[in-house]
Coordinates of C-alpha atoms in Angstrom, one line a residue:
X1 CA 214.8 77.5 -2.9
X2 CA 216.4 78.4 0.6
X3 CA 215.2 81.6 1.5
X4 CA 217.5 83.8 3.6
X5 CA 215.9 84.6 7.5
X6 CA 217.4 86.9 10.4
X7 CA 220.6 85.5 12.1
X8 CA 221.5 84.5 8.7
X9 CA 225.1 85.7 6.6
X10 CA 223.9 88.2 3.9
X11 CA 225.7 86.5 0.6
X12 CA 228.5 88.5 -0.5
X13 CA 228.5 90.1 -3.6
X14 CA 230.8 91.9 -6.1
X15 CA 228.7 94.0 -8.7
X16 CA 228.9 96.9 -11.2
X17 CA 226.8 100.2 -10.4
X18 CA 225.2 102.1 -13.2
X19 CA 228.8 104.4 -13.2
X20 CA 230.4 101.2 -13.9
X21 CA 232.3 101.2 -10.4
X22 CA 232.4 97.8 -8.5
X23 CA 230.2 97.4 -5.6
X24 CA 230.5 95.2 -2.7
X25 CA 228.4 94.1 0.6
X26 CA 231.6 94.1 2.6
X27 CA 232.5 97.7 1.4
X28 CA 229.6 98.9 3.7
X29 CA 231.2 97.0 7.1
X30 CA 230.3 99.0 10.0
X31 CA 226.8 100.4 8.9
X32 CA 223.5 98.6 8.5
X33 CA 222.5 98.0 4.7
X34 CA 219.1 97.9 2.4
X35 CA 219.3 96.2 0.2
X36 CA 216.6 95.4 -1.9
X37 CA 215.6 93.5 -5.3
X38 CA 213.2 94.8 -8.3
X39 CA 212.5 93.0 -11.5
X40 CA 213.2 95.7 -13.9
X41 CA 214.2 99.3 -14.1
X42 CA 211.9 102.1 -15.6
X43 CA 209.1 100.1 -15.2
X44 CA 206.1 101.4 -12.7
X45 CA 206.6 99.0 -9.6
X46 CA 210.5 99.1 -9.5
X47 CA 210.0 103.3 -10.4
X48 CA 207.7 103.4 -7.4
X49 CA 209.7 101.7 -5.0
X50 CA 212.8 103.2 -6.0
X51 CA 212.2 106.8 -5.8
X52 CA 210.2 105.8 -2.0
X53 CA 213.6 104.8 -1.4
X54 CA 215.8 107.7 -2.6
X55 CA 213.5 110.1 -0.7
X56 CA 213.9 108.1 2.5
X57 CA 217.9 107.7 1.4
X58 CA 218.7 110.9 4.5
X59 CA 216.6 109.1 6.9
X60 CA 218.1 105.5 6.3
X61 CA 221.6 107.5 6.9
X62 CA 220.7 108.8 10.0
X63 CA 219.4 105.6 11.7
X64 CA 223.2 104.0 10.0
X65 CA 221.7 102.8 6.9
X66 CA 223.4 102.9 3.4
X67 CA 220.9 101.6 0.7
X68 CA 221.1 99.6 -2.3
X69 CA 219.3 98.5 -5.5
X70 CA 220.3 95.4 -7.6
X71 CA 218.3 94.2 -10.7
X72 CA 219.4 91.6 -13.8
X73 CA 219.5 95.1 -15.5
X74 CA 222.7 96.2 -17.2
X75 CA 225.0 99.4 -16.1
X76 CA 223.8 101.4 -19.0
X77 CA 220.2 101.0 -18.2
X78 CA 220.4 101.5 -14.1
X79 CA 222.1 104.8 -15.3
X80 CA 218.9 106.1 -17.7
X81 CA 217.0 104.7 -14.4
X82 CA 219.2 106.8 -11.9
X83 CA 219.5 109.4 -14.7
X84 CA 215.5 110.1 -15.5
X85 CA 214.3 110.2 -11.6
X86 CA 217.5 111.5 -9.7
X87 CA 218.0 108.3 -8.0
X88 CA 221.3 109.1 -5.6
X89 CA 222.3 105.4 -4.4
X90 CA 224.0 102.4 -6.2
X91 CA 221.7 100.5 -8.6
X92 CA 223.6 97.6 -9.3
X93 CA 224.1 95.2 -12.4
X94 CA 223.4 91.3 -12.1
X95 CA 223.0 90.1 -15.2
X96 CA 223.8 87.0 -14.7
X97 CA 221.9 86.7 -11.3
X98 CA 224.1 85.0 -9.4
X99 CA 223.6 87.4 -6.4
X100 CA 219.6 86.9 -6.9
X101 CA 220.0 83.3 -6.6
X102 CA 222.2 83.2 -3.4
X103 CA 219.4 86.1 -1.7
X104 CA 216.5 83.0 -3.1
X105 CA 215.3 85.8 -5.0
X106 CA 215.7 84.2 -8.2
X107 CA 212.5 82.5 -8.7
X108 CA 209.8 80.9 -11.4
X109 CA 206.9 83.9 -12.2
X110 CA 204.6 83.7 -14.3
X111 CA 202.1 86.3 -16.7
X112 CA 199.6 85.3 -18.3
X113 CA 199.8 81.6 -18.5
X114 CA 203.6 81.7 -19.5
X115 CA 206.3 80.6 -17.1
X116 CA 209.6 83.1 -16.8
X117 CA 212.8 83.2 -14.1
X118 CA 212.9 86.1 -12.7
X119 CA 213.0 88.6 -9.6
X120 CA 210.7 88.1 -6.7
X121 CA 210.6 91.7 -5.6
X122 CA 212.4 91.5 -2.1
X123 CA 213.9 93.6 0.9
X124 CA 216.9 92.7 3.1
X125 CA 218.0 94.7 6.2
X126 CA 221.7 94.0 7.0
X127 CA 223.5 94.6 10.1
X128 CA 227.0 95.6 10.2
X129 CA 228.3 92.3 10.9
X130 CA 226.9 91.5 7.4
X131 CA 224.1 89.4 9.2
X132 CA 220.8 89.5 8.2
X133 CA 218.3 91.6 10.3
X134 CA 214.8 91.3 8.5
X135 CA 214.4 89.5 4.7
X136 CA 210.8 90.4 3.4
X137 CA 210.6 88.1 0.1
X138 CA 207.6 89.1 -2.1
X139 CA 207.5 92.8 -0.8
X140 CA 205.1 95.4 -2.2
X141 CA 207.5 98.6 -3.6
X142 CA 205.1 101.1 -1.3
X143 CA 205.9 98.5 1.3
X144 CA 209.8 98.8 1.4
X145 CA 210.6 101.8 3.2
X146 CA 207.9 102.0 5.8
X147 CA 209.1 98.2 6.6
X148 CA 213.1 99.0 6.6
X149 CA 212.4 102.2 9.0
X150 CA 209.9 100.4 11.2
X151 CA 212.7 97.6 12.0
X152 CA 215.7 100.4 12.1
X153 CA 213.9 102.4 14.7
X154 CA 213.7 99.4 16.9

């Protein structure tokens, strides 16, 4: 699996948020992009990391940042997510993980002797030329913010 590196074009994407509106990479042209990857909503890793984000979501927009979450999760369940901790920043649907596997995101995990696909919890700092600035593959969720401001502050 090719994993992405800086210099690199960020994949473009088309993708539904939890209010059902299509999101894309190249809607954000001209500002700097987070986006990053969790396995699963509502669960305590992804809540973690995504309310870290939504806190820091003023700060990423002052140093030119939009942010953005994408999971295999469907609409309806990104919305409970967004609904039950306030979460103000597309959380997009990829159900079918296409997006996952052009980010090398998509990856073999295993639990407790079982092999599964899934989400290997990453970061990717865009630039607004849709380039890739920093990819941090197998980030920890306290990890993501601190990273993404450290790099934008540069």
């Amino acid at each position: 699996m090719k994993e992405l590196k800086a210099g690199d074009s960020a994949p473009e994407f088309s993708l539904q948020d939890q209010d059902g509106n299509i999101q894309k990479l190249s809607g954000h042209k001209g500002r700097k992009v987070l986006i990053y990857f969790y396995p699963k909503a509502l669960t305590p890793g992804c809540t973690t990391q995504s309310c870290e984000v939504n806190t820091a979501r003023e700060d990423f927009s002052s140093l030119g940042a939009d942010v953005i979450g994408i999971s295999p999760d469907p609409p309806e369940k990104q919305k409970k997510f967004a609904g039950k901790y306030g979460l103000e920043f597309p959380l997009l649907s990829d159900g079918d993980h296409q997006t996952a596997e052009a980010y090398g995101v998509w990856r073999e995990k295993s639990m407790y002797g079982k092999k599964y696909m899934g989400i290997l919890r990453s970061a990717f700092l865009v630039d607004e030329k849709q380039k890739i600035i920093r990819a941090w593959y197998k980030i920890k969720p306290s990890d993501t913010v601190p990273e993404a401001k450290k790099e934008l502050e540069k």
